[in-house]
Coordinates of C-alpha atoms in Angstrom, one line a residue:
Chain A
X1 CA 0.0 0.0 0.0
X2 CA 1.4 3.4 -0.9
X3 CA 0.7 6.5 1.1
X4 CA -0.1 9.4 -1.3
X5 CA 2.3 12.2 -0.9
X6 CA -0.3 14.8 0.1
X7 CA 0.2 17.2 3.0
X8 CA -2.4 16.7 5.8
X9 CA -2.9 20.5 5.6
X10 CA -4.6 20.0 2.3
X11 CA -7.1 17.6 3.9
X12 CA -7.7 19.9 6.8
X13 CA -8.2 22.9 4.5
X14 CA -10.7 21.0 2.4
X15 CA -12.5 19.7 5.4
X16 CA -12.7 23.1 7.0
X17 CA -13.8 24.7 3.8
X18 CA -16.5 22.1 3.3
X19 CA -17.7 22.5 6.8
X20 CA -17.9 26.3 6.5
X21 CA -19.6 26.1 3.1
X22 CA -22.1 23.7 4.6
X23 CA -22.8 25.9 7.6
X24 CA -23.1 29.0 5.4
X25 CA -25.5 27.2 3.1
X26 CA -27.7 26.4 6.1
X27 CA -27.5 29.9 7.5
X28 CA -27.9 31.5 4.1
X29 CA -30.8 29.2 3.3
X30 CA -32.5 30.4 6.5
X31 CA -31.8 34.0 5.6
X32 CA -33.0 33.5 2.0
X33 CA -36.2 32.0 3.4
X34 CA -36.8 35.0 5.6
X35 CA -36.1 37.3 2.7
X36 CA -38.6 35.5 0.5
X37 CA -41.1 35.4 3.3
X38 CA -40.7 39.2 3.8
X39 CA -41.4 39.8 0.1
X40 CA -45.1 38.8 0.6
X41 CA -46.0 42.1 2.2
X42 CA -49.3 41.6 4.1
X43 CA -52.2 43.2 2.3
X44 CA -53.0 45.7 5.1
X45 CA -49.3 46.9 5.4
X46 CA -48.9 49.9 3.1
X47 CA -45.6 51.5 2.2
X48 CA -45.0 55.2 2.7
X49 CA -45.7 57.6 -0.2
X50 CA -43.2 57.4 -3.1
X51 CA -42.0 53.9 -2.0
X52 CA -40.4 52.1 -5.0
X53 CA -42.1 48.9 -6.1
X54 CA -41.7 46.3 -3.3
X55 CA -38.8 44.3 -4.8
X56 CA -36.8 47.5 -5.5
X57 CA -37.8 49.0 -2.2
X58 CA -36.4 46.0 -0.3
X59 CA -33.0 46.5 -2.0
X60 CA -33.0 50.3 -1.4
X61 CA -34.3 50.7 2.1
X62 CA -31.5 50.7 4.7
X63 CA -34.0 50.4 7.6
X64 CA -32.8 53.6 9.3
X65 CA -36.2 54.9 10.4
X66 CA -35.7 58.5 9.3
X67 CA -39.0 58.5 7.4
X68 CA -40.7 57.3 10.6
X69 CA -39.1 60.1 12.6
X70 CA -40.2 62.8 10.1
X71 CA -43.8 61.6 10.0
X72 CA -45.7 64.3 12.0
X73 CA -48.7 62.0 12.5
X74 CA -46.8 58.9 13.7
X75 CA -48.4 57.0 10.9
X76 CA -45.3 55.0 9.9
X77 CA -44.0 52.2 12.0
X78 CA -40.9 50.0 11.6
X79 CA -41.5 46.2 11.1
X80 CA -40.2 43.9 13.7
X81 CA -38.5 40.5 13.2
X82 CA -41.1 37.8 12.5
X83 CA -42.6 35.8 9.7
X84 CA -45.6 36.8 7.6
X85 CA -44.8 40.5 8.2
X86 CA -43.0 43.2 6.3
X87 CA -39.2 42.9 6.1
X88 CA -37.5 43.6 9.5
X89 CA -37.0 47.2 10.1
X90 CA -38.8 48.5 7.0
X91 CA -41.4 51.3 7.3
X92 CA -45.1 50.7 6.8
X93 CA -48.5 51.8 8.0
X94 CA -51.9 50.2 8.7
X95 CA -54.5 52.5 7.3
X96 CA -57.2 51.4 9.8
X97 CA -54.8 52.3 12.7
X98 CA -53.3 55.6 11.5
X99 CA -53.8 56.6 7.8
X100 CA -51.4 58.8 5.8
X101 CA -52.4 62.5 6.2
X102 CA -50.9 63.3 2.9
X103 CA -48.6 66.2 4.0
X104 CA -48.0 68.6 1.2
X105 CA -44.2 68.8 1.7
X106 CA -44.0 64.9 2.0
X107 CA -41.5 65.0 4.9
X108 CA -41.0 61.2 4.8
X109 CA -39.8 61.3 1.2
X110 CA -37.6 64.3 1.9
X111 CA -36.0 62.4 4.9
X112 CA -35.2 59.2 3.0
X113 CA -31.4 59.1 2.4
X114 CA -31.3 56.3 -0.1
X115 CA -34.1 57.0 -2.6
X116 CA -36.1 54.1 -1.4
X117 CA -38.9 56.7 -1.2
X118 CA -38.6 58.2 -4.6
X119 CA -37.6 61.9 -4.4
X120 CA -39.3 62.5 -7.8
X121 CA -42.6 62.4 -5.9
X122 CA -43.2 66.2 -5.5
X123 CA -47.0 66.2 -5.4
X124 CA -48.6 64.1 -2.8
X125 CA -51.7 63.6 -5.0
X126 CA -49.5 61.6 -7.3
X127 CA -48.7 59.1 -4.5
X128 CA -50.0 55.6 -5.1
X129 CA -49.7 53.7 -1.8
X130 CA -52.5 51.5 -2.7
X131 CA -56.0 52.0 -3.8
X132 CA -59.3 52.1 -1.9
X133 CA -61.8 49.4 -2.8
X134 CA -65.3 49.2 -1.5
X135 CA -65.0 45.6 -0.6
X136 CA -68.3 44.9 1.1
X137 CA -71.4 46.4 -0.7
X138 CA -73.7 44.2 1.5
X139 CA -72.7 46.0 4.7
X140 CA -71.9 49.5 3.3
X141 CA -74.5 51.8 4.7
X142 CA -74.8 53.8 1.5
X143 CA -75.6 50.7 -0.4
X144 CA -78.6 50.3 1.9
X145 CA -79.8 53.7 0.9
X146 CA -78.5 55.5 4.0
X147 CA -76.6 58.7 3.7
X148 CA -73.4 57.7 5.7
X149 CA -71.1 59.2 3.1
X150 CA -68.2 59.3 5.6
X151 CA -65.6 57.8 3.3
X152 CA -66.5 60.3 0.6
X153 CA -66.4 63.3 3.0
X154 CA -63.0 62.5 4.5
X155 CA -61.3 61.8 1.2
X156 CA -58.5 64.3 0.7
X157 CA -59.1 64.0 -3.1
X158 CA -62.9 64.3 -2.7
X159 CA -65.0 64.2 -5.9
X160 CA -62.0 62.8 -7.8
X161 CA -60.8 59.7 -5.9
X162 CA -64.3 59.0 -4.5
X163 CA -67.5 60.2 -6.0
X164 CA -71.1 59.5 -4.9
X165 CA -72.9 58.0 -7.9
X166 CA -76.7 58.2 -7.8
X167 CA -78.7 55.2 -8.6
X168 CA -82.3 54.0 -8.0
X169 CA -83.2 52.5 -4.6
X170 CA -85.1 49.4 -5.6
X171 CA -86.0 48.6 -2.0
X172 CA -88.0 51.7 -1.3
X173 CA -88.8 52.3 -4.9
X174 CA -88.7 56.0 -4.7
X175 CA -85.4 56.9 -3.1
X176 CA -81.9 57.3 -4.5
X177 CA -78.8 55.5 -3.4
X178 CA -75.5 57.4 -3.3
X179 CA -72.9 54.8 -4.1
X180 CA -69.3 55.6 -3.0
X181 CA -67.3 55.0 -6.1
X182 CA -63.5 54.9 -6.1
X183 CA -61.6 56.1 -9.1
X184 CA -58.2 54.5 -8.8
X185 CA -56.6 57.0 -11.2
X186 CA -57.0 59.6 -8.5
X187 CA -56.8 57.5 -5.3
X188 CA -53.5 57.9 -3.4
X189 CA -54.2 55.0 -1.1
X190 CA -53.9 57.3 2.0
X191 CA -56.4 55.2 3.9
X192 CA -58.5 58.1 5.3
X193 CA -61.7 56.3 4.0
X194 CA -60.8 53.0 5.6
X195 CA -59.9 54.7 8.9
X196 CA -63.2 56.6 9.0
X197 CA -65.6 53.9 7.9
X198 CA -68.1 53.7 10.7
X199 CA -68.6 50.0 10.6
X200 CA -66.8 47.9 13.2
X201 CA -64.9 46.3 10.3
X202 CA -64.4 48.7 7.4
X203 CA -66.4 48.2 4.3
X204 CA -63.9 50.2 2.2
X205 CA -60.3 49.2 2.5
X206 CA -57.1 50.3 0.9
X207 CA -55.5 47.4 -0.9
X208 CA -52.1 47.2 -2.5
X209 CA -52.3 47.9 -6.2
X210 CA -51.1 44.4 -7.0
X211 CA -54.3 43.0 -5.4
X212 CA -56.8 45.8 -6.3
X213 CA -56.0 46.5 -9.9
X214 CA -56.3 44.4 -13.0
X215 CA -54.1 45.1 -15.9
X216 CA -56.0 46.4 -18.9
X217 CA -56.7 43.9 -21.7
X218 CA -54.1 45.1 -24.2
X219 CA -55.2 42.6 -26.8
X220 CA -58.7 44.0 -26.9
X221 CA -59.4 46.5 -29.7
X222 CA -62.4 48.5 -28.7
X223 CA -64.8 49.3 -31.6
X224 CA -65.7 52.7 -30.5
X225 CA -62.0 53.8 -30.1
X226 CA -61.1 52.3 -33.5
X227 CA -64.0 54.1 -35.0
X228 CA -62.9 57.4 -33.5
X229 CA -59.4 56.9 -34.6
X230 CA -60.4 56.2 -38.2
X231 CA -63.1 58.8 -38.3
X232 CA -65.7 56.5 -39.7
X233 CA -67.1 52.9 -39.6
X234 CA -64.3 50.3 -39.2
X235 CA -66.1 48.0 -41.6
X236 CA -67.0 49.7 -44.9
X237 CA -70.6 49.5 -46.2
X238 CA -72.2 48.7 -42.9
X239 CA -75.7 50.0 -42.4
X240 CA -76.1 52.2 -39.3
X241 CA -79.5 51.2 -38.0
X242 CA -81.4 53.6 -35.8
X243 CA -81.0 53.1 -32.1
X244 CA -84.4 52.2 -30.5
X245 CA -84.1 54.6 -27.6
X246 CA -86.8 56.8 -26.1
X247 CA -86.3 60.5 -26.2
X248 CA -86.1 63.4 -28.6
X249 CA -83.9 63.0 -31.6
X250 CA -84.8 59.3 -32.1
X251 CA -87.1 58.2 -34.8
X252 CA -89.2 56.3 -32.3
X253 CA -91.2 59.3 -31.1
X254 CA -91.7 60.5 -34.6
X255 CA -93.0 57.2 -35.9
X256 CA -96.7 56.7 -35.4
X257 CA -97.4 53.7 -33.3
X258 CA -93.9 53.8 -32.1
X259 CA -92.5 53.6 -28.6
X260 CA -94.2 56.0 -26.2
X261 CA -92.3 56.6 -23.0
X262 CA -94.2 56.2 -19.7
X263 CA -92.5 59.3 -18.2
X264 CA -91.8 62.8 -19.3
X265 CA -88.1 63.9 -19.3
X266 CA -87.7 67.2 -17.6
X267 CA -86.7 70.1 -19.8
X268 CA -87.5 68.4 -23.1
X269 CA -90.7 70.3 -23.6
X270 CA -92.8 67.2 -24.1
Chain B
X5 CA 1.3 27.7 35.5
X6 CA 3.0 30.3 37.6
X7 CA 1.5 31.6 40.8
X8 CA 0.7 34.9 39.0
X9 CA -1.6 33.3 36.5
X10 CA -3.6 31.9 39.4
X11 CA -4.3 35.3 40.8
X12 CA -7.6 36.9 40.0
X13 CA -7.5 38.8 36.7
X14 CA -6.6 42.4 37.2
X15 CA -5.9 42.1 40.9
X16 CA -2.3 43.3 40.6
X17 CA -3.3 46.2 38.4
X18 CA -6.0 47.2 40.9
X19 CA -3.5 47.1 43.7
X20 CA -0.9 49.1 41.8
X21 CA -3.0 51.6 39.9
X22 CA -6.2 51.7 42.0
X23 CA -9.7 50.7 40.8
X24 CA -10.1 53.6 38.5
X25 CA -6.7 53.2 37.0
X26 CA -7.3 49.5 36.4
X27 CA -10.6 50.2 34.7
X28 CA -9.9 53.4 32.9
X29 CA -10.6 52.2 29.4
X30 CA -13.5 50.1 30.4
X31 CA -15.1 53.1 32.0
X32 CA -14.3 55.3 29.0
X33 CA -15.7 52.6 26.7
X34 CA -18.9 52.3 28.6
X35 CA -19.2 56.1 28.6
X36 CA -18.7 56.1 24.9
X37 CA -21.3 53.4 24.3
X38 CA -23.7 55.3 26.5
X39 CA -22.8 58.6 24.8
X40 CA -23.5 57.3 21.3
X41 CA -26.7 55.6 22.5
X42 CA -27.9 58.8 24.2
X43 CA -27.2 60.8 21.1
X44 CA -29.9 58.7 19.4
X45 CA -32.2 58.6 22.5
X46 CA -32.1 62.3 23.4
X47 CA -34.6 63.0 20.6
X48 CA -37.2 60.4 21.2
X49 CA -36.9 60.5 25.0
X50 CA -36.4 64.2 25.8
X51 CA -37.2 65.9 22.5
X52 CA -33.6 67.1 22.0
X53 CA -33.0 66.3 18.4
X54 CA -29.3 66.2 17.8
X55 CA -29.3 62.9 15.9
X56 CA -32.2 61.3 14.1
X57 CA -32.4 57.8 12.8
X58 CA -30.5 54.7 13.9
X59 CA -27.0 53.2 13.5
X60 CA -28.2 52.0 10.1
X61 CA -28.5 55.5 8.9
X62 CA -28.8 58.9 10.7
X63 CA -28.9 62.6 10.3
X64 CA -27.0 64.7 12.8
X65 CA -28.1 68.3 13.4
X66 CA -30.0 68.2 10.2
X67 CA -26.9 68.3 8.0
X68 CA -24.5 65.4 8.7
X69 CA -25.7 62.1 7.1
X70 CA -24.2 58.9 8.4
X71 CA -24.8 55.4 6.9
X72 CA -23.6 52.0 8.0
X73 CA -21.3 51.1 5.1
X74 CA -22.1 47.3 5.4
X75 CA -25.8 48.0 4.9
X76 CA -25.0 50.4 2.0
X77 CA -22.9 47.6 0.5
X78 CA -25.7 45.1 0.8
X79 CA -28.0 47.5 -0.8
X80 CA -25.5 48.0 -3.6
X81 CA -25.1 44.3 -4.3
X82 CA -28.9 43.9 -4.1
X83 CA -29.1 46.2 -7.1
X84 CA -29.8 49.7 -5.7
X85 CA -27.4 52.6 -6.0
X86 CA -28.2 54.6 -2.8
X87 CA -28.9 58.3 -3.3
X88 CA -26.2 60.8 -2.6
X89 CA -27.1 61.4 1.0
X90 CA -26.7 57.8 2.0
X91 CA -23.6 57.4 -0.1
X92 CA -21.9 60.4 1.4
X93 CA -22.9 59.1 4.9
X94 CA -21.4 55.7 4.2
X95 CA -18.1 57.2 2.9
X96 CA -17.8 59.4 6.0
X97 CA -18.2 56.3 8.3
X98 CA -15.8 54.3 6.1
X99 CA -13.2 57.1 6.4
X100 CA -13.5 57.5 10.2
X101 CA -13.2 53.8 11.0
X102 CA -10.5 53.3 8.4
X103 CA -8.4 55.7 10.5
X104 CA -9.6 54.9 14.1
X105 CA -9.6 51.1 13.6
X106 CA -12.5 49.3 12.1
X107 CA -13.5 47.4 15.1
X108 CA -13.5 50.4 17.3
X109 CA -17.2 50.3 16.2
X110 CA -17.5 47.0 18.0
X111 CA -16.1 48.0 21.4
X112 CA -16.9 51.7 21.6
X113 CA -20.2 52.1 19.8
X114 CA -22.1 48.8 19.2
X115 CA -25.1 48.4 21.6
X116 CA -24.6 44.6 21.5
X117 CA -21.1 44.8 23.1
X118 CA -22.4 45.4 26.7
X119 CA -24.7 42.4 26.2
X120 CA -21.9 40.1 25.1
X121 CA -19.5 41.6 27.7
X122 CA -22.1 40.8 30.4
X123 CA -22.5 37.3 29.1
X124 CA -18.7 36.9 29.3
X125 CA -18.6 38.2 32.8
X126 CA -21.2 35.7 33.9
X127 CA -19.5 33.0 31.9
X128 CA -16.3 33.6 33.9
X129 CA -18.2 33.8 37.2
X130 CA -19.9 30.5 36.6
X131 CA -16.6 28.9 35.4
X132 CA -18.3 27.5 32.2
X133 CA -16.3 25.8 29.5
X134 CA -15.6 27.8 26.4
X135 CA -17.9 25.6 24.4
X136 CA -18.2 25.7 20.6
X137 CA -15.4 27.7 19.1
X138 CA -15.8 28.0 15.4
X139 CA -12.8 29.2 13.3
X140 CA -12.0 32.8 13.4
X141 CA -12.8 33.2 9.7
X142 CA -16.4 32.0 10.3
X143 CA -17.6 35.6 10.5
X144 CA -16.0 36.3 7.1
X145 CA -18.0 33.4 5.7
X146 CA -21.2 34.7 7.3
X147 CA -20.4 38.1 5.8
X148 CA -20.0 36.6 2.4
X149 CA -23.2 34.7 2.8
X150 CA -25.1 37.8 3.8
X151 CA -23.8 39.6 0.7
X152 CA -24.6 36.6 -1.5
X153 CA -28.1 36.4 -0.2
X154 CA -28.5 40.1 -0.6
X155 CA -27.5 39.8 -4.3
X156 CA -29.6 36.8 -5.0
X157 CA -32.7 37.9 -3.1
X158 CA -32.4 41.6 -4.0
X159 CA -32.8 42.7 -0.5
X160 CA -30.6 44.0 2.4
X161 CA -30.4 40.5 3.8
X162 CA -28.5 40.8 7.0
X163 CA -30.9 43.5 8.2
X164 CA -33.6 40.9 8.4
X165 CA -31.8 39.4 11.5
X166 CA -29.0 41.9 12.4
X167 CA -29.2 42.1 16.2
X168 CA -27.0 45.3 16.2
X169 CA -29.5 47.5 14.3
X170 CA -32.5 45.5 15.7
X171 CA -31.6 46.3 19.3
X172 CA -30.7 49.9 18.4
X173 CA -33.9 50.4 16.5
X174 CA -35.7 48.8 19.4
X175 CA -34.2 51.3 21.9
X176 CA -34.9 54.3 19.6
X177 CA -38.3 53.3 18.4
X178 CA -39.6 51.0 21.1
X179 CA -38.6 47.5 22.0
X180 CA -40.5 44.4 20.9
X181 CA -39.0 41.3 19.4
X182 CA -35.5 42.9 19.9
X183 CA -35.6 41.9 23.6
X184 CA -35.7 38.3 22.4
X185 CA -32.7 38.9 20.2
X186 CA -30.8 40.4 23.2
X187 CA -31.7 37.3 25.3
X188 CA -30.7 34.9 22.4
X189 CA -27.3 36.5 22.0
X190 CA -26.7 36.5 25.8
X191 CA -27.6 32.8 26.0
X192 CA -25.5 32.0 23.0
X193 CA -22.4 33.7 24.4
X194 CA -23.1 32.3 27.9
X195 CA -23.6 28.6 27.3
X196 CA -23.0 27.8 23.6
X197 CA -19.9 29.7 22.7
X198 CA -17.7 31.9 24.8
X199 CA -17.2 35.3 23.1
X200 CA -19.1 33.6 20.3
X201 CA -21.2 36.3 18.7
X202 CA -18.7 39.1 18.4
X203 CA -15.7 36.9 18.1
X204 CA -16.9 34.4 15.6
X205 CA -20.2 35.1 14.0
X206 CA -21.1 38.7 13.6
X207 CA -20.6 39.8 9.9
X208 CA -20.9 43.4 10.9
X209 CA -17.7 43.1 13.0
X210 CA -16.1 41.1 10.2
X211 CA -16.8 44.0 7.8
X212 CA -15.5 46.6 10.1
X213 CA -12.4 44.4 10.7
X214 CA -11.7 44.4 7.0
X215 CA -12.3 48.1 6.9
X216 CA -9.6 48.7 9.6
X217 CA -6.9 46.6 8.0
X218 CA -4.6 49.7 7.6
X219 CA -6.1 51.8 10.4
X220 CA -3.8 54.3 12.2
X221 CA -4.8 54.1 15.9
X222 CA -3.1 51.0 17.3
X223 CA -2.2 49.5 20.7
X224 CA 1.5 48.8 21.1
X225 CA 3.2 46.4 23.6
X226 CA 6.1 48.9 23.6
X227 CA 7.1 47.9 27.2
X228 CA 6.9 44.2 26.4
X229 CA 10.2 43.6 28.2
X230 CA 8.4 44.5 31.4
X231 CA 5.9 41.7 30.9
X232 CA 5.8 39.3 33.9
X233 CA 3.6 36.7 32.1
X234 CA 0.6 37.1 34.4
X235 CA -1.6 36.4 31.3
X236 CA -4.2 38.9 32.5
X237 CA -4.2 40.6 29.1
X238 CA -5.1 37.3 27.4
X239 CA -7.8 36.7 30.0
X240 CA -9.6 40.0 29.2
X241 CA -8.9 40.3 25.5
X242 CA -12.0 39.4 23.3
X243 CA -9.6 38.5 20.5
X244 CA -6.7 36.9 22.3
X245 CA -5.0 35.8 19.1
X246 CA -4.0 39.4 18.4
X247 CA -1.7 39.8 21.4
X248 CA 1.0 37.3 21.0
X249 CA 2.6 38.6 17.8
X250 CA 3.1 42.0 19.5
X251 CA 3.8 40.9 23.0
X252 CA 5.8 37.8 22.5
X253 CA 7.5 38.8 19.2
X254 CA 11.2 38.2 18.8
X255 CA 13.4 41.2 19.5
X256 CA 13.3 43.5 16.6
X257 CA 9.7 42.6 15.7
X258 CA 7.0 45.3 15.8
X259 CA 5.4 45.7 19.2
X260 CA 2.2 47.0 17.5
X261 CA -1.0 45.0 17.6
X262 CA -1.6 45.1 13.8
X263 CA -4.3 42.4 13.6
X264 CA -7.5 43.9 12.2
X265 CA -9.4 41.7 14.7
X266 CA -8.2 44.0 17.6
X267 CA -11.1 46.2 18.7
X268 CA -8.9 48.8 20.4
X269 CA -10.9 48.3 23.5
X270 CA -7.9 49.1 25.7
X271 CA -8.8 46.4 28.3
X272 CA -5.2 45.0 28.0
X273 CA -3.9 48.4 29.0
X274 CA -6.2 48.5 32.0
X275 CA -5.4 45.1 33.5
X276 CA -1.6 45.2 33.0
X277 CA 0.1 46.0 36.2
X278 CA 3.4 46.5 34.4
X279 CA 2.0 49.1 31.9
X280 CA 3.2 47.1 28.9
X281 CA 0.6 48.4 26.5
X282 CA -0.3 51.9 25.4
X283 CA -2.3 53.5 22.6
X284 CA -0.3 54.9 19.8
X285 CA -0.3 55.0 16.0
X286 CA 0.8 52.4 13.5
X287 CA 4.0 54.2 12.6
X288 CA 5.2 54.3 16.2
X289 CA 7.0 50.9 16.5
X290 CA 9.4 52.0 19.2
X291 CA 10.0 49.2 21.6
X292 CA 11.7 49.0 24.9
X293 CA 13.2 45.5 24.5
X294 CA 15.9 46.1 27.1
X295 CA 15.4 43.4 29.8
X296 CA 14.7 45.2 33.1
X297 CA 16.7 43.5 35.8
X298 CA 14.1 44.5 38.4
X299 CA 11.0 43.0 36.7
X300 CA 12.2 40.5 34.2
X301 CA 11.9 37.0 35.6
X302 CA 15.3 35.3 35.6
X303 CA 15.9 32.8 32.8
X304 CA 12.8 33.7 30.9
X305 CA 13.0 32.7 27.3
X306 CA 12.0 35.5 24.9

């Protein structure tokens, strides 16, 4: 039997390196699991205004807490170590606890030293921390024909982010319902509506955009847009039949024996 | 083992220099740790806003940004170029510790240091065995792992678990889970691994160690000829391996402790009754190698 001419140092080095690598793979695996777990930001945890998209935010935020310190309403809090939560040390807020008051000078963004809160955000109305969704029509008081209106009244972007849309109250038969309607194009996701909802559990909630918004169907070509773009019918030679609608300007009223509306429209002189 | 090594650590120094003299740097260090902590706490506790933020990133008097360079580096490898304010802050911190000694952060600023020191104190009191002692370079591996996970996961990975910033954040913004972290590290250092966290695991310390490779402020065993082999400096040093090359070096070798592991805590200066050590700079390699007939033990082999 021949003994290979290899220094025992080599074996020790390889053994130590393998042990270290193994240990680091275990530790690194645990760390990577935590990192992955922290990516699934809970739905009720909202990032401060101007926060980069979550993946970019997690690489940019150094967890210093300066944004939290600058927040005059103590809206922002820093996440603690734990699973199923925001990444340790990162700032977030829960709208139902303390909503964002949408300061005009956006002090949290100004305080951020790294750009994790995008300094390009100079108008708080452009913030998109999430978007309000009226998640429970069955319990919303306005949907029952009552005039709660609180979410609409407190909205900092009133009449743009939330409007009250009138519709017929079929229960009473002769009342109107004032339906709070969110327009996501204008909603900053501040959470004032969710905070103020009078129900024990809010009927209107701010959800992260990833959950609340669909992406538009890019492959759909809408006939009316195509027609406008072309300035005429998309298909040549198609006959434009009269629309059978009640009201002045349609042929129905002019045609004897045609459709006779059961009501008079105000201001039409009929 | 000589009779001297059996004596309680630091007893001779206390007898010779008095309690204050034998704990000078320890007291200074605790004062420094308290000072830096209070800088951050004056605002939230008393409304005196000198420093805002935490050790991860702060703003002093509204003008001076400071950023932990290890966190900035993780952010960088995760794919984000920090904005100017954070970058300047990181460069300032890099510069200061590159001169003062990287691991000065560990012994003079870090809020975990009193925790691990307390664990070590109790460890010695209870006479526990040193337990698991992973290799010194373990922390470098942990550091590399933290950077690798940062790069792969696109996040500042070590901040998910970093007890240093977690405890500091807990103190500044309100404690919660951070108490658990303090307890975990205390128990780890007490029963699992003596001097385990700071000496073997913590990648923040490893980073600052690398940073201080060429740092200027150094401890020198200039009076090493006066050493009477009581071993007290070894007993108190959190990174014992740094002492021998300077203290027991052959005549003509540098008396400076040049290892980047040295935290410049100054505890060796405190406990030495013979005043072997002193703070100096890395270009001062004067050494008093003349054997002193009064104190040098007869027949000692250099």
